[in-house]
C-alpha positions as MATLAB code, in Angstrom:
seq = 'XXXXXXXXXXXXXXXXXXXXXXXXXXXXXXXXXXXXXXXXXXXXXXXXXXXXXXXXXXXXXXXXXXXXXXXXXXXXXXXXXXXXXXXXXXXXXXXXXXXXXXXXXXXXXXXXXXXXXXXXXXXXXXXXXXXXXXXXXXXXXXXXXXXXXXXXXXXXXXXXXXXXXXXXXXXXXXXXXXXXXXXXXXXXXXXXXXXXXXXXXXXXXXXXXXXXXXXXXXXXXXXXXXXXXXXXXXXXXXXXXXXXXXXXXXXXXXXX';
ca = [
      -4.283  -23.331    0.609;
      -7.420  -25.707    0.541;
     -10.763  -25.257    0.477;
     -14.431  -27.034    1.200;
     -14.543  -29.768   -1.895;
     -18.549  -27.597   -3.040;
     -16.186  -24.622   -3.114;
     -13.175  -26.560   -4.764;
     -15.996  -27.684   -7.042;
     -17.260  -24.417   -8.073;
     -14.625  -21.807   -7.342;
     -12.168  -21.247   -9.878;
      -8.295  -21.651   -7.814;
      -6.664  -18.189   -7.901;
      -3.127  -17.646   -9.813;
       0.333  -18.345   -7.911;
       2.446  -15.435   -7.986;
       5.675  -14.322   -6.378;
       7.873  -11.205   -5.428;
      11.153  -10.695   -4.076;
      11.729   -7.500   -1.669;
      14.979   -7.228   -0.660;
      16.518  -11.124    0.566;
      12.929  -12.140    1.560;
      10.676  -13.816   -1.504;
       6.703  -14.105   -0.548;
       4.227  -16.188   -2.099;
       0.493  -14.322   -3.120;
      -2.657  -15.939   -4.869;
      -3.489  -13.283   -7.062;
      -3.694  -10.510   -4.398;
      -1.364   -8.351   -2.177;
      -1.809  -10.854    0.720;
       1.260  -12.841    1.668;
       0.439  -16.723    2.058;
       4.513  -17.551    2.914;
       7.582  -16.542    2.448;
      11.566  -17.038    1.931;
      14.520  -16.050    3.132;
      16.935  -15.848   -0.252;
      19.704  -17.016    1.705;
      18.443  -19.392    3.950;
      15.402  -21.177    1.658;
      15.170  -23.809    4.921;
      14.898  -21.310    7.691;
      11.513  -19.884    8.766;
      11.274  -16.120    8.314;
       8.209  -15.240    9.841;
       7.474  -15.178   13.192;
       4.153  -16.257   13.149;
       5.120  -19.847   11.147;
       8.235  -20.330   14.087;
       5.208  -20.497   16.773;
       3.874  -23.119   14.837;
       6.453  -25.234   16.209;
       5.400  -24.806   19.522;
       5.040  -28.444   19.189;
       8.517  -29.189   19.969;
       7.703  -27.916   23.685;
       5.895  -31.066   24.270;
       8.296  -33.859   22.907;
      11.875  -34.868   23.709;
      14.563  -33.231   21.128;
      16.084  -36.240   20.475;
      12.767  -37.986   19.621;
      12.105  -35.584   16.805;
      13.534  -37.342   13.791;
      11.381  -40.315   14.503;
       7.985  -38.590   14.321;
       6.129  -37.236   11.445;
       4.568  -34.221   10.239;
       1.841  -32.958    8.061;
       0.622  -29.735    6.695;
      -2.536  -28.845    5.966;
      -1.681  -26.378    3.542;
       1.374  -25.772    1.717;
       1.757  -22.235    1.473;
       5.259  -21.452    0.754;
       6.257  -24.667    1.863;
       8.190  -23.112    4.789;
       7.185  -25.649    7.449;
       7.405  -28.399    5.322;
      10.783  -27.786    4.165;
      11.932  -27.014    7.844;
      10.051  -30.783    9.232;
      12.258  -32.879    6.215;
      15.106  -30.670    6.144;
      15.769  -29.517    9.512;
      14.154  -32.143   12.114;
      14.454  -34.768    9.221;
      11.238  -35.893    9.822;
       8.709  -38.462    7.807;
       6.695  -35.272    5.884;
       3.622  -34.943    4.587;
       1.589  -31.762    3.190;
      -1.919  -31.813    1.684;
      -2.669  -28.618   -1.135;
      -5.702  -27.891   -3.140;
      -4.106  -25.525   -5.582;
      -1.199  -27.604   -8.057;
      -0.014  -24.428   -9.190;
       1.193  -23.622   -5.566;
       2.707  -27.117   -5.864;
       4.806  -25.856   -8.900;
       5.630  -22.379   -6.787;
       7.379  -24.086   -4.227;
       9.032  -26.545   -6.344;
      10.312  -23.945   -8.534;
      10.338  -20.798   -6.618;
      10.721  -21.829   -2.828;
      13.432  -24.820   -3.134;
      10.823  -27.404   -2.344;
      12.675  -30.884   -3.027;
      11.346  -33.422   -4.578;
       8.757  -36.198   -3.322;
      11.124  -38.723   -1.437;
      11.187  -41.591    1.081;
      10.669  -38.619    3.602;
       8.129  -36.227    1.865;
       5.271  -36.511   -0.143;
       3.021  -33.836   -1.392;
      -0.674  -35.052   -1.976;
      -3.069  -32.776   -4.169;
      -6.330  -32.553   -3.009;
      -9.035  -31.207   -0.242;
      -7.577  -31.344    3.164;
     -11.089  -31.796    4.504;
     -11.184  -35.073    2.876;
      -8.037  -36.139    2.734;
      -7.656  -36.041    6.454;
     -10.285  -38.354    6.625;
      -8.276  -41.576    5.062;
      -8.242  -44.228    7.725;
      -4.295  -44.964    7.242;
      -3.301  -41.985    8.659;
      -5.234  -42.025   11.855;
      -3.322  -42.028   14.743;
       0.153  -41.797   12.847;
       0.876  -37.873   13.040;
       2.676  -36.471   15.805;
       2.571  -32.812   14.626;
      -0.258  -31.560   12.516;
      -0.051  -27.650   11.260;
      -2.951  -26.286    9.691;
      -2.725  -23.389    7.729;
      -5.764  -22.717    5.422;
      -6.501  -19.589    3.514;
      -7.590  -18.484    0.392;
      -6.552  -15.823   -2.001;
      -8.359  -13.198    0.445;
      -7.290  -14.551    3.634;
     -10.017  -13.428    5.449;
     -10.590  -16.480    7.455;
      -9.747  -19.740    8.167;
     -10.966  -21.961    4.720;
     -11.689  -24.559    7.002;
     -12.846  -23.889   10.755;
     -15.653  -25.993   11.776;
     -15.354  -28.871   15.227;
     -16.172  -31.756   12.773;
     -13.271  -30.497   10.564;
     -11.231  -30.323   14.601;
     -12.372  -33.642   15.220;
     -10.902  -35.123   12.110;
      -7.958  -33.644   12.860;
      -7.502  -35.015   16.199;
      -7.837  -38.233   14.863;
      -4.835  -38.040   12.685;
      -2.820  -37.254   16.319;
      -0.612  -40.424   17.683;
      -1.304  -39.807   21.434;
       1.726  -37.476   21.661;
       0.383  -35.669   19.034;
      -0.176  -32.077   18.837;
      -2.318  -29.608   16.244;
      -1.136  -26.007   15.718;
      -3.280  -23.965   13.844;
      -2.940  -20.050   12.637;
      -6.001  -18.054   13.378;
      -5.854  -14.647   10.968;
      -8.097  -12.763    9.405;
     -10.802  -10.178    9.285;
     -13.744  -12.408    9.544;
     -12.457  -14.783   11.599;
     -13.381  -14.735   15.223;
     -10.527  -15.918   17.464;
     -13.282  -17.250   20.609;
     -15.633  -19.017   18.427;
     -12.407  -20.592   16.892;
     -10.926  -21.348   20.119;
     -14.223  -22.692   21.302;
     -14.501  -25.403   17.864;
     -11.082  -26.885   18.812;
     -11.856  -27.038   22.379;
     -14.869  -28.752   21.760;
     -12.973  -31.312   19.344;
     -10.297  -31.623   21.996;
     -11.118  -30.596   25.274;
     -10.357  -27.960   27.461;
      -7.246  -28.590   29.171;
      -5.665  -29.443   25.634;
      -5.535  -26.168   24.908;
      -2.812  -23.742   24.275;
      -2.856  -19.995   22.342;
      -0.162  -17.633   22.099;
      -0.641  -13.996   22.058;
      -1.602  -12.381   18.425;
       1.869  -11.337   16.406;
       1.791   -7.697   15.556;
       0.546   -8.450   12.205;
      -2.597  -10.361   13.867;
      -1.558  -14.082   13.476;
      -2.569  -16.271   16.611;
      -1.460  -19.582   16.837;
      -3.192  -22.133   18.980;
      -2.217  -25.345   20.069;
      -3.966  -28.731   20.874;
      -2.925  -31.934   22.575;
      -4.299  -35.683   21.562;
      -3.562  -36.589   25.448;
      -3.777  -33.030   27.610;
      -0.642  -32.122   29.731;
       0.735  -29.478   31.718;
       4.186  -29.793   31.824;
       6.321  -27.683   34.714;
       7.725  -24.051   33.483;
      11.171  -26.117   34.694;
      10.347  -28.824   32.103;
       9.037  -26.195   29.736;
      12.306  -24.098   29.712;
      14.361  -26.959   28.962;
      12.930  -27.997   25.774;
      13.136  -24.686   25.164;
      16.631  -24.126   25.248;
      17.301  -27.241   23.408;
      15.159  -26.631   20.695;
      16.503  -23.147   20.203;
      20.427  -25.143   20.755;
      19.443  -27.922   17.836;
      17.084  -25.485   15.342;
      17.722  -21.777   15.874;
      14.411  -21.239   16.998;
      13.859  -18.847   20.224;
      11.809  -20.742   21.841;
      12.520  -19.567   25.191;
      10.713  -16.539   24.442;
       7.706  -18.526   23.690;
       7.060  -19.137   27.124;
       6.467  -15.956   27.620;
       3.247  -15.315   25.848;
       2.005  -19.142   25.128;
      -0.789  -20.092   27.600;
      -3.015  -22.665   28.635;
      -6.429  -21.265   27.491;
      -7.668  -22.962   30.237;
      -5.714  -22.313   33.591;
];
């Protein structure tokens, strides 16, 4: 979760809270929403479907090139996709959270390891923080997931905020961002990034049934061939378990 720094400034941060239903443990911020969650059994996998299409990444880069990249939430949530980057791809990790006590959730609750030579968790705004000069142009796969206790938008949704992003991107790079929420509006979303992007970088999946639509961007726009497509696909789903084939099935150029 992170928030505007006036809002961080004058908004007391909500209190972490968890609950276990059945193998499956979810993370809440003082409400009934769900901001992440955990499989008991498998505390590395991704349970919901919504946070797999946020690797959609993957589609876009060479398997075996994975390790060497880096990653960074915006975001922590559960810490679902950061555990997967530094535990499953093994890649360079970093995730930026407003709220320490969500910091303490996942390191107690969710089987978030330990800062490392591979992961670091930085406390602060993610507005701001994306703006420090040493990351620009290091990130090859940024996921931005911001929400407050209500989760009735995106905390953060404005084409400055998509421009800063863009400059974290190496020129492989790619954004995915999840797009939920009552107040949101998906087109004037859509139509932020693509101004911070550009058209043709542009990539959306269909909604999940619960609502969740993930959109992609590209630093450096490409179209790669349904042929080239399929066979990242079946290697990511090979290496990582995800089904990525069936991505292709309902993840679109916005932009034909």
């Amino acid at each position: 979760m992170a928030r505007k720094s006036a809002a961080a400034s004058t908004v007391a941060l909500p209190e972490v809270n968890f609950s276990d239903y059945g193998d499956v443990r979810t993370l809440h911020l003082g409400t009934e929403w769900v901001q992440g969650s955990m499989l008991l059994d498998a505390p590395f996998d991704i349970e919901l479907e919504y946070v797999r299409r946020m690797m959609a990444w993957l589609l876009f880069v060479p398997a075996s090139s994975v390790a060497k990249r880096r990653a960074m939430q915006l975001g922590l949530g559960a810490g679902t996709l950061t555990k997967f980057c530094r535990k499953k791809l093994r890649m360079d990790t970093t995730a930026v959270e407003l709220n320490p006590q969500v910091v303490s959730a996942c390191r107690f609750w969710f089987k978030l390891p330990p800062d490392d030579e591979r992961l670091r968790v930085v406390l602060g705004d993610a507005a701001l923080k994306i703006q420090n000069s040493d990351w620009a142009g290091t990130i090859d796969a940024l996921q931005v997931d911001l929400y407050d206790q209500d989760a009735a938008a995106p905390v953060l949704d404005s084409a400055d905020f998509y421009a800063d992003c863009r400059k974290l991107l190496t020129e492989e790079g790619c954004m995915t961002v999840n797009l939920f929420g009552e107040d949101s509006s998906y087109p004037q979303s859509v139509a932020k990034i693509t101004e911070a992007f550009g058209a043709d970088a542009v990539w959306a999946f269909k909604p999940t049934k619960d609502g969740n639509t993930i959109v992609l961007a590209q630093r450096t726009p490409s179209r790669p061939s349904q042929a080239e497509l399929l066979e990242r696909a079946e290697a990511i789903q090979t290496r990582w378990g995800l089904a990525a084939a069936k991505w292709l099935k309902i993840f679109k150029p916005v932009v034909a």
